[in-house]
Coordinates of C-alpha atoms and ligand atoms in Angstrom, one line a residue:
X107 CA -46.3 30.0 86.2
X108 CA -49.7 29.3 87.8
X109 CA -52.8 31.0 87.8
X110 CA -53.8 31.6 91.0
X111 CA -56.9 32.7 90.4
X112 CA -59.9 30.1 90.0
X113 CA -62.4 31.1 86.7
X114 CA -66.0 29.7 86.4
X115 CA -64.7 27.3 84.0
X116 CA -62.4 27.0 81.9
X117 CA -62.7 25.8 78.1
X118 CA -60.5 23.0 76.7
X119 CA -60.1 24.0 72.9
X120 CA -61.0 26.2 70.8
X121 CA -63.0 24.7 67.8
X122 CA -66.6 25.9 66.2
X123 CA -68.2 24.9 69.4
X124 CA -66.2 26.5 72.3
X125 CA -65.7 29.5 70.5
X126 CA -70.0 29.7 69.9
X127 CA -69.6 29.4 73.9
X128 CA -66.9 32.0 74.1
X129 CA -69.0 34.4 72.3
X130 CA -72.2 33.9 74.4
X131 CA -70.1 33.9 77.6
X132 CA -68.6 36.9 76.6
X133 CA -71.5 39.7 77.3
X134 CA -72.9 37.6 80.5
X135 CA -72.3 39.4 83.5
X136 CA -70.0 37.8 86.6
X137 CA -69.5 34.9 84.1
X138 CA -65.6 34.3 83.8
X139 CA -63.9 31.6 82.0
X140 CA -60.8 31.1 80.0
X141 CA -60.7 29.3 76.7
X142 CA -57.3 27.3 75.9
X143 CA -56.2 25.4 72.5
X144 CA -52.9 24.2 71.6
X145 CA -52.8 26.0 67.9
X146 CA -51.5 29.4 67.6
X147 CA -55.0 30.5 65.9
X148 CA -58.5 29.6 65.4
X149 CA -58.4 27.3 62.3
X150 CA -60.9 25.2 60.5
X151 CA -60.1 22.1 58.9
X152 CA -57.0 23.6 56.9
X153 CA -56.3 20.3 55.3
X154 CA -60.1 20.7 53.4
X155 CA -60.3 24.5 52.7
X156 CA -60.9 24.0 49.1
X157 CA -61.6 27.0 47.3
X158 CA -65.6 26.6 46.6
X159 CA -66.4 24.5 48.9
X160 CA -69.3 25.3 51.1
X161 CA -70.9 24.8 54.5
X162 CA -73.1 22.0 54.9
X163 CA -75.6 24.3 56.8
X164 CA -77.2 27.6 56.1
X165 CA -75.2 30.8 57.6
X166 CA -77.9 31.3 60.5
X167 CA -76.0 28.0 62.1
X168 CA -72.8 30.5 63.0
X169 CA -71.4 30.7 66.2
X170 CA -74.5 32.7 68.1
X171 CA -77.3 33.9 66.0
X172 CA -79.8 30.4 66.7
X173 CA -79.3 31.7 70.6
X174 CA -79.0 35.3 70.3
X175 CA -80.1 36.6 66.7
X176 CA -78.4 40.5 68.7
X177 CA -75.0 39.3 69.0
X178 CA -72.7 41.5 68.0
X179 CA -70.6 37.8 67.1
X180 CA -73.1 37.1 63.8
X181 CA -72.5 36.2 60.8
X182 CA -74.6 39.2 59.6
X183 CA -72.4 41.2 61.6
X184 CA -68.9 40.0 60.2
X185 CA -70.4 40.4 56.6
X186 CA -71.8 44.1 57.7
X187 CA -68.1 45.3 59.4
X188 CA -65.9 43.7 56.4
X189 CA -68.1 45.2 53.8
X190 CA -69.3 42.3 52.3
X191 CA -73.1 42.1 53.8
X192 CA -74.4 43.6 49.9
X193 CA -72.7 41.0 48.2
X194 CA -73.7 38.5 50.3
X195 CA -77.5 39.7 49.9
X196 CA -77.0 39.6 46.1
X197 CA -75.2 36.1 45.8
X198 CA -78.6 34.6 47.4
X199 CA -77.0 31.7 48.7
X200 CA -78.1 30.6 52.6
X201 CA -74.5 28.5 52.8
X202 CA -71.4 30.1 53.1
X203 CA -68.1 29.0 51.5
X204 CA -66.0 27.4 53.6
X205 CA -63.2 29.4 53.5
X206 CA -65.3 32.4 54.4
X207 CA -66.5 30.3 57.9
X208 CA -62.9 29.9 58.7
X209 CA -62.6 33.6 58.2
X210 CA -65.5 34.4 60.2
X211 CA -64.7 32.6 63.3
X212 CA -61.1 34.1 63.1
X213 CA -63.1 37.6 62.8
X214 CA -65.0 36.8 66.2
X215 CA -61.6 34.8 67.9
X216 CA -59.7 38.3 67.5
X217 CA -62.6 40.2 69.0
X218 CA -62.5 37.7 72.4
X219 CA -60.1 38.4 75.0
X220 CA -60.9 35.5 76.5
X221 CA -59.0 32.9 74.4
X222 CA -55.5 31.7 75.1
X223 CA -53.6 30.3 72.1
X224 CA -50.8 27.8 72.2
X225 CA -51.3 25.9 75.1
X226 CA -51.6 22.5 74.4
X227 CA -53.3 21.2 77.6
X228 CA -51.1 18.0 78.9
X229 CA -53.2 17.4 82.2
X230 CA -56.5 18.5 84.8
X231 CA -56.3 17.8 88.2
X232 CA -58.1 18.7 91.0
X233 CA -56.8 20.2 94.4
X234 CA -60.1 20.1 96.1
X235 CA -60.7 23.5 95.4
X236 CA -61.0 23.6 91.5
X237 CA -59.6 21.8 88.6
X238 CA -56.3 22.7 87.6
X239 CA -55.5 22.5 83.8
X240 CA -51.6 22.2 83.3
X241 CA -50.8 23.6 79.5
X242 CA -47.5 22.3 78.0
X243 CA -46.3 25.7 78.4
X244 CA -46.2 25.1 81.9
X245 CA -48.6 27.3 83.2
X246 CA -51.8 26.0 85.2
X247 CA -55.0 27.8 84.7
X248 CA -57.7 27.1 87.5
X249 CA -61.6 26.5 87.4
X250 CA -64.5 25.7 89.1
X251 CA -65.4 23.9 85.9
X252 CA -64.6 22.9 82.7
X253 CA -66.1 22.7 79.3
X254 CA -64.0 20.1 76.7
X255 CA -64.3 21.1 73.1
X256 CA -60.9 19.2 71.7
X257 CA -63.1 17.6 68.9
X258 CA -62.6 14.6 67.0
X259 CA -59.9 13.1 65.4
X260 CA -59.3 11.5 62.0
X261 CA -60.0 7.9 61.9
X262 CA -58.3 5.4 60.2
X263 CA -59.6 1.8 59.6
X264 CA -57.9 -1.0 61.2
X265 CA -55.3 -2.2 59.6
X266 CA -54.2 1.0 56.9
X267 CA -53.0 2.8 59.6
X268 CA -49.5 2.4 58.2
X269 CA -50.7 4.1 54.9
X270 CA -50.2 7.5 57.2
X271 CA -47.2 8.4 55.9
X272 CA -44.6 8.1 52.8
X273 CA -47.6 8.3 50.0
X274 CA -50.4 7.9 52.2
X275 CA -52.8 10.4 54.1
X276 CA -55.7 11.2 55.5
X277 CA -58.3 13.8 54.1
X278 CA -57.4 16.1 56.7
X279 CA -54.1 16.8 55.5
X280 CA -55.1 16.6 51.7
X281 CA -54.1 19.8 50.9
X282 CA -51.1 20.0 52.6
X283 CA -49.8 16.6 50.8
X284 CA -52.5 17.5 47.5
X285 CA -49.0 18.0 45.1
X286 CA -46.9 15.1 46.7
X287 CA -50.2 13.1 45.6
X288 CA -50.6 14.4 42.6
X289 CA -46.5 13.7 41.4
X290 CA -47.2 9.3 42.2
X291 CA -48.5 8.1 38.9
X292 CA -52.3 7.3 40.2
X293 CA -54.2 8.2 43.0
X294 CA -56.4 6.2 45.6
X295 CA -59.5 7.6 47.2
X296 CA -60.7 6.0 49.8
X297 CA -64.2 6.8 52.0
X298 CA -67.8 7.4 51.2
X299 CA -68.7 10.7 52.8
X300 CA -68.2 14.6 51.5
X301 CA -64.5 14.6 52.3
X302 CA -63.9 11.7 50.1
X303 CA -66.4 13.4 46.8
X304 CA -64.3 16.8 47.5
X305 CA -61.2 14.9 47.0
X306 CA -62.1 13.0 44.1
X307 CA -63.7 16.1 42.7
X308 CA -60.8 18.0 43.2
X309 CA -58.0 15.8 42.0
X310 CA -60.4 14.8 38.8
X311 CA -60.2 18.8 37.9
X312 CA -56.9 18.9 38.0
X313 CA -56.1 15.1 36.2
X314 CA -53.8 16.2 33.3
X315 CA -54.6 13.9 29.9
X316 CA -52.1 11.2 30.3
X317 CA -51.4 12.6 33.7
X318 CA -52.2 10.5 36.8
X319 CA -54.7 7.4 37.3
X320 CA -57.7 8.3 39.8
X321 CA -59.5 5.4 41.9
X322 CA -63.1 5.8 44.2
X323 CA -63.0 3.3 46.3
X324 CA -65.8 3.1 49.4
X325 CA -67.0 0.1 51.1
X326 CA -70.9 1.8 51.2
X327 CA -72.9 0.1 48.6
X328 CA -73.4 3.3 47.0
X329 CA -71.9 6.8 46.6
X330 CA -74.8 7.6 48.5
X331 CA -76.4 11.5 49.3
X332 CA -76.9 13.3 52.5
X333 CA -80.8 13.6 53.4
X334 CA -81.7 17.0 53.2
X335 CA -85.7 17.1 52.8
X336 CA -87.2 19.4 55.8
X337 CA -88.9 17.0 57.9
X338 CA -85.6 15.0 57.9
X339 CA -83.8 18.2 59.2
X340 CA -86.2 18.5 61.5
X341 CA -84.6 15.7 63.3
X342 CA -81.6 18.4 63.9
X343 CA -83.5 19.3 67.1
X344 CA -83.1 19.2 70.6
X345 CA -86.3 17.3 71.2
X346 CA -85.4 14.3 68.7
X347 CA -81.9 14.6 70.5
X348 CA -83.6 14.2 73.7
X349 CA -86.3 11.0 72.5
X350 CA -82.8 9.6 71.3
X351 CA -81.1 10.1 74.7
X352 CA -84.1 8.0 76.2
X353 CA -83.8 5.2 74.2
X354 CA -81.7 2.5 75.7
X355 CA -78.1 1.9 74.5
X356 CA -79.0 -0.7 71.9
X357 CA -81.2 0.9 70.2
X358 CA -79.7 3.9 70.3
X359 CA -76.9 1.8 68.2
X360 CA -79.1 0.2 66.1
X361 CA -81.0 3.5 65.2
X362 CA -77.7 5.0 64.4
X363 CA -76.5 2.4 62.4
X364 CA -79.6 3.0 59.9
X365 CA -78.3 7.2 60.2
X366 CA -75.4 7.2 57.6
X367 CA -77.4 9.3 55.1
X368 CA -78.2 11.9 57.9
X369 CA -74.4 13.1 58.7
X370 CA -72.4 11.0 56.5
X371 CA -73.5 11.1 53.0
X372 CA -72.7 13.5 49.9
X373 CA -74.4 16.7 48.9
X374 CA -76.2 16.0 46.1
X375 CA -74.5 19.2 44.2
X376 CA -71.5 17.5 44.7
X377 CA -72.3 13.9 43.3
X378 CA -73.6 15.3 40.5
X379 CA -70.9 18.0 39.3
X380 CA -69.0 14.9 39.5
X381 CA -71.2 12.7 37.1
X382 CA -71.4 16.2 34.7
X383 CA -67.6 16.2 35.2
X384 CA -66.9 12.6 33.9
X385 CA -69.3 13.3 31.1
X386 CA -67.5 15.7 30.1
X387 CA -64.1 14.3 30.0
X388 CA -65.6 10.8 28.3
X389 CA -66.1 13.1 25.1
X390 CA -62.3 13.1 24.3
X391 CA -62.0 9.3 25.7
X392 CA -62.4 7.4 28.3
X393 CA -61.6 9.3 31.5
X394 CA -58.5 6.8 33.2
X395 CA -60.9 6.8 36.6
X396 CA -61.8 4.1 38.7
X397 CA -65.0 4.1 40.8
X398 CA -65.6 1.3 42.8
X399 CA -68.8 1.2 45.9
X400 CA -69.5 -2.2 47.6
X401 CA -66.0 -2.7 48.4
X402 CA -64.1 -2.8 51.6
X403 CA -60.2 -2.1 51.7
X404 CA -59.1 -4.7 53.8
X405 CA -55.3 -3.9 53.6
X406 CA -52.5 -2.3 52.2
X407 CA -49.1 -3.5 51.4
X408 CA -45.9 -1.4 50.4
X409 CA -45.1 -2.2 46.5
X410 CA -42.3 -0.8 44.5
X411 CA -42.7 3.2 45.2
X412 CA -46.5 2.8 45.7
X413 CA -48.9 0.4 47.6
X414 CA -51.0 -2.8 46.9
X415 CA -54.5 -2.1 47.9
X416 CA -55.9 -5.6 49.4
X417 CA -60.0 -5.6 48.6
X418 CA -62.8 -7.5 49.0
X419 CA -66.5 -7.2 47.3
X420 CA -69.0 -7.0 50.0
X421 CA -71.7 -8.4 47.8
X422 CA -69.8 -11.0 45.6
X423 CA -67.2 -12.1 48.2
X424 CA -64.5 -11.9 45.6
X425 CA -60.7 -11.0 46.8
X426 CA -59.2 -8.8 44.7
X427 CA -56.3 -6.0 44.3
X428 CA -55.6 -2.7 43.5
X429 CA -51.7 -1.0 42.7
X430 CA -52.1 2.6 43.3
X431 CA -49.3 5.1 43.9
X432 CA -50.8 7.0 46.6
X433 CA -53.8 7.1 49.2
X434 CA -56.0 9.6 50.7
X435 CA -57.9 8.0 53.6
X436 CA -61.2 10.0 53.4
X437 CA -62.5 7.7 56.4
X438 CA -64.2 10.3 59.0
X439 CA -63.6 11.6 62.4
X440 CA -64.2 10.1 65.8
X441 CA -64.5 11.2 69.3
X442 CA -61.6 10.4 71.5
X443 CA -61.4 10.7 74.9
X444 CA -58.2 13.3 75.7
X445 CA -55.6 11.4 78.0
X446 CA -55.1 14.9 80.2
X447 CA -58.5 13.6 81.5
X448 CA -56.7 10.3 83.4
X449 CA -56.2 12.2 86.8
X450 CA -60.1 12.9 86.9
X451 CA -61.6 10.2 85.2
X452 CA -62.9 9.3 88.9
X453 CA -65.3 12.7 88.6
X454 CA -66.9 11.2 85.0
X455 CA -69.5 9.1 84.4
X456 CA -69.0 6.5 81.4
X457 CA -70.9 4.4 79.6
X458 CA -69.9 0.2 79.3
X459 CA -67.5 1.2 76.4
X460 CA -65.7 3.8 78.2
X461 CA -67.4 6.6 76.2
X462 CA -68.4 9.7 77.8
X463 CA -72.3 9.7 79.7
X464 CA -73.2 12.6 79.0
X465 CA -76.8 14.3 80.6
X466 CA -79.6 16.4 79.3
X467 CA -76.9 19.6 80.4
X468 CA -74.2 17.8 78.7
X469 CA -72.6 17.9 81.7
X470 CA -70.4 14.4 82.4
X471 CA -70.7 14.2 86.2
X472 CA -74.0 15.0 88.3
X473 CA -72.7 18.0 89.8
X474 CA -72.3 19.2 86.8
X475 CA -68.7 20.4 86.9
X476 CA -67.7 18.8 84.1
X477 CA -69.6 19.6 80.3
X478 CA -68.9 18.3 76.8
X479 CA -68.9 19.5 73.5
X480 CA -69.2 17.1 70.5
X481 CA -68.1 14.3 72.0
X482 CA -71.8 12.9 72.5
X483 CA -73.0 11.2 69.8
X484 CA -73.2 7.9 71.1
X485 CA -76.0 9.7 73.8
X486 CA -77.3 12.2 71.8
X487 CA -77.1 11.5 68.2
X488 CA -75.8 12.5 64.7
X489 CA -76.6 15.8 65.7
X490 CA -73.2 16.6 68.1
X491 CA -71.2 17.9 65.3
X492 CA -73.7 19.9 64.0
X493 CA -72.8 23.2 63.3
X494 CA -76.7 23.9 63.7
X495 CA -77.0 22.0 67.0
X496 CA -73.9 24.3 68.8
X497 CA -75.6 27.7 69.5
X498 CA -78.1 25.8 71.2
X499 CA -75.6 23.6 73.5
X500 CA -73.9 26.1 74.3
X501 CA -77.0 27.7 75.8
X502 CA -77.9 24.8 77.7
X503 CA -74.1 24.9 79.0
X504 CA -74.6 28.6 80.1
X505 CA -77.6 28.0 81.7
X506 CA -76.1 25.4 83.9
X507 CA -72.7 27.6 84.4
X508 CA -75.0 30.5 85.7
X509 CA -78.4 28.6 87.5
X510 CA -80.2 30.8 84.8
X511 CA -81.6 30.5 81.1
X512 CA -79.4 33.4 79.9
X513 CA -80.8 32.5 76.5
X514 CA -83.9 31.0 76.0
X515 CA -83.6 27.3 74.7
X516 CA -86.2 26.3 73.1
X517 CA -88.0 23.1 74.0
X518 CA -90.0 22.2 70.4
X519 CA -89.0 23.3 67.1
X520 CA -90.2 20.4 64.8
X521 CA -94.0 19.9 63.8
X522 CA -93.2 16.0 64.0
X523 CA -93.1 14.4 67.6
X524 CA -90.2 11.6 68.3
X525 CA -91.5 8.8 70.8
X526 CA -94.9 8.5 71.8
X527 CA -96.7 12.0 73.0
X528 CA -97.8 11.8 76.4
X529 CA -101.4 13.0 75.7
X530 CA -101.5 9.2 73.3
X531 CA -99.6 6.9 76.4
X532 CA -102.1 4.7 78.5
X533 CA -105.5 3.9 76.1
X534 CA -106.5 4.7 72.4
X535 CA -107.9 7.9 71.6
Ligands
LIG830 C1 -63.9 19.2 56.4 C2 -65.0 19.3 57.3 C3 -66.1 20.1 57.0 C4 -67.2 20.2 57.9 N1 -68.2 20.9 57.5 C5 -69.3 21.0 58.3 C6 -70.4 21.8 57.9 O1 -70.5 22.4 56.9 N2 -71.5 21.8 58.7 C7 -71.5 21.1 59.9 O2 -72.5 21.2 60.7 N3 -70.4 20.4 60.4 C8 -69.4 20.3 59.6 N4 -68.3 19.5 60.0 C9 -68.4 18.8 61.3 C10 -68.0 19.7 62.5 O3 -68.8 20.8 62.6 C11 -66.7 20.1 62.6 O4 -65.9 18.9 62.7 C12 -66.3 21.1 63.7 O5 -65.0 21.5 63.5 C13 -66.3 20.4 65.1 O6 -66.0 21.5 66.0 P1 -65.3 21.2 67.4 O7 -65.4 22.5 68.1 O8 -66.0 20.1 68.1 O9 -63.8 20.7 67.2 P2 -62.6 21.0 66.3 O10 -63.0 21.9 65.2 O11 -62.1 19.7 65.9 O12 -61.6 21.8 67.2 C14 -61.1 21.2 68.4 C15 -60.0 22.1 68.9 O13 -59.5 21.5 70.1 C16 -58.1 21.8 70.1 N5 -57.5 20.8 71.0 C17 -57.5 19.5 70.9 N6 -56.8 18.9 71.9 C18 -56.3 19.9 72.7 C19 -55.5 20.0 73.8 N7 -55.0 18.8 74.4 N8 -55.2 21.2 74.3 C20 -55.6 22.3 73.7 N9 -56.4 22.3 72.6 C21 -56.7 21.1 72.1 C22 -57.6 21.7 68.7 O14 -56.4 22.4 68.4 C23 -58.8 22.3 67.9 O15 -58.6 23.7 67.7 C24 -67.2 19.4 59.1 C25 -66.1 18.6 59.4 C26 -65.0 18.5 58.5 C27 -63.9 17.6 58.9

């Protein structure tokens, strides 16, 4: 069945950051755009929706308020209307569980008739006109431009990609394959990040005496914490973003390289309820745990029911082995570039790696007719998947969707400066 009719745009998945655009679209006059994703219902990391788990970012970094502190699509708001704004106050905590995000967005995608669930986009074309997004469902849905929001996807280090599978998975499915796990006779962390101290966490709660074996392993040199001092956060800002964007590409790659502790480490809270936790446990013994940092998994071989982990020390050299009965790969996410895109790749810029090139609108082609979401870190740095950093791309997406600043962006937030001000170039002062 096709759409004849040819929207503004139209929105390619319906994570955190298109549904933030969604629900600033939504009260914009003349602005008309269609949101599709291939799940039957907003849903947030399923696989990691442990019961207290938190955000990593205060509550004012929902889908709107950093743009539009009014919107009837707050956080504020969804507390207020489910009766839960009081308790909220009370609990004096600025991050919200996870479980009650998830819940959130859910609240706002019911309240937007402007999403289109279960249609799995296979392909965009363009007729000249507008582009024409094919769903698997077979309808087309037309626009005059899109916006692509399909996320990232779990990464898997070469080589332990056939891990996926019988007694092997990534974190994004732990809790779907959390009991299967926890039935093998010990257990195999792998990854250095907040995923991987959840998992561990989790699983050491639940380690019955005599019960399953538990191994850490991460290749990071240590189990490493997230930076979270204030004029580090204050790099989560569209002016450090844009000093980034203006470096050339290879020092934008060796900047990031020195960034793990920015996006990829572990709250502190959580390394240490772990520490307290082992404590705890060594009272009545030994807890039967391995941890293990400075150590790379370099392959994995099927043995008896389990697997043969294949290590090597990154600071002594030394080959080594592990036998574990399971594996949860807690090894990130990274952006992908969505095949449907092949008939249009002609109408996108990309950098030497094939990566997206994305501008200052995070649009991907000069006319601007084509804009990203979180797929941009390799331009604009660790800040894409920022829940804090969506409110305001979203704005900037708006503004370039309409030809007007529908809410203002701002243009400084930090107190710091990135790059050299231009009151200090040409001459000492
Ligand atoms: C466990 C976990 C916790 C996190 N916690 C935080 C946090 O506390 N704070 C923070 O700032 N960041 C956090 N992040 C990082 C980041 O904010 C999230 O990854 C966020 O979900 C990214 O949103 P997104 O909109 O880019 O994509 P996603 O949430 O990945 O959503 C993409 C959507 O696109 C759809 N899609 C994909 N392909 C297609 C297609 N072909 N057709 C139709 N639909 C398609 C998918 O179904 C999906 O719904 C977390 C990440 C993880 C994994």
């Amino acid at each position: 069945m096709s759409d004849a009719h040819v929207h503004d745009f139209v929105g390619i998945g319906i994570g955190p950051f298109n549904l933030g655009l969604a629900a600033l679209a939504d009260p914009v006059e003349g602005l008309d755009g269609v949101f599709l994703d291939g799940r039957d219902r907003f849903e947030w990391h399923g696989g990691m929706m442990l019961d207290d788990a938190t955000l990593q970012v205060p509550f004012l970094a929902d889908l709107v308020t950093l743009a539009d502190p009014t919107s009837r699509f707050s956080f504020l708001q969804f507390l207020k209307e489910t009766g839960r704004l009081y308790p909220f106050y009370v609990r004096e905590s600025f991050y919200p569980l996870r479980r009650e995000y998830d819940r959130y967005c859910r609240w706002v995608a019911d309240r937007l008739p402007t999403l289109r669930w279960g249609r799995e986009v296979t392909e965009v074309a363009h007729d000249g006109e507008a582009y024409v997004v094919r769903a698997a469902t077979g309808e087309t849905f037309r626009g005059r431009r899109l916006v692509l929001g399909t996320g990232t996807a779990p990464r898997v280090p070469a080589g332990l990609e056939t891990v996926l599978g019988e007694r092997g998975t990534h974190s994004a499915d732990y809790l779907a394959r959390k009991a299967e796990l926890q039935a093998t006779g010990s257990i195999t962390v792998v990854g250095s990040g907040q995923s991987a101290a959840e998992v561990y966490a989790d699983l050491l709660a639940e380690q019955p005496a005599g019960g399953y074996a538990l191994h850490w392993v991460t290749r990071s040199p240590r189990f490493f914490p997230m930076e979270y001092t204030k004029l580090t956060l204050e790099m989560t800002s569209p002016e450090w973003s844009a000093h980034f964007r203006g470096l050339p590409p290879e020092t934008r790659t060796r900047v990031q390289a020195g960034q793990a502790a920015l996006s990829k480490g572990i709250s502190s809270a959580t390394i240490d309820a772990i520490h307290d936790a082992l404590y705890s446990r060594s009272v009545d013994g030994a807890p039967d745990t391995t941890l293990l940092t400075a150590t790379e998994v370099t392959g994995a071989a099927r043995e008896g029911d389990g697997w043969r982990l294949a290590l090597r020390h990154t600071e002594t050299g030394e080959a080594f082995s592990l036998a574990t009965g399971s594996v949860v790969l807690a090894t990130g996410y990274a952006a992908q570039v969505p095949a449907f895109l092949d008939p249009v790749r002609h109408r996108i810029r990309w950098d030497e790696q094939g990566r997206f090139l994305a501008d200052e609108r995070f649009a991907l082609d000069d006319d601007g007719t084509v804009f990203v979401q979180n797929g941009e870190e390799h331009t604009h740095g660790f800040v894409a998947p920022d829940l804090g950093m969506g409110a305001m791309r979203s704005s900037v997406i708006i503004a370039a969707l309409t030809g007007r600043e529908v809410y203002p962006v701002e243009k400084r937030t930090a107190f710091q400066e990135f790059g050299v001000p231009d009151r200090l170039k040409g001459g000492v002062r």
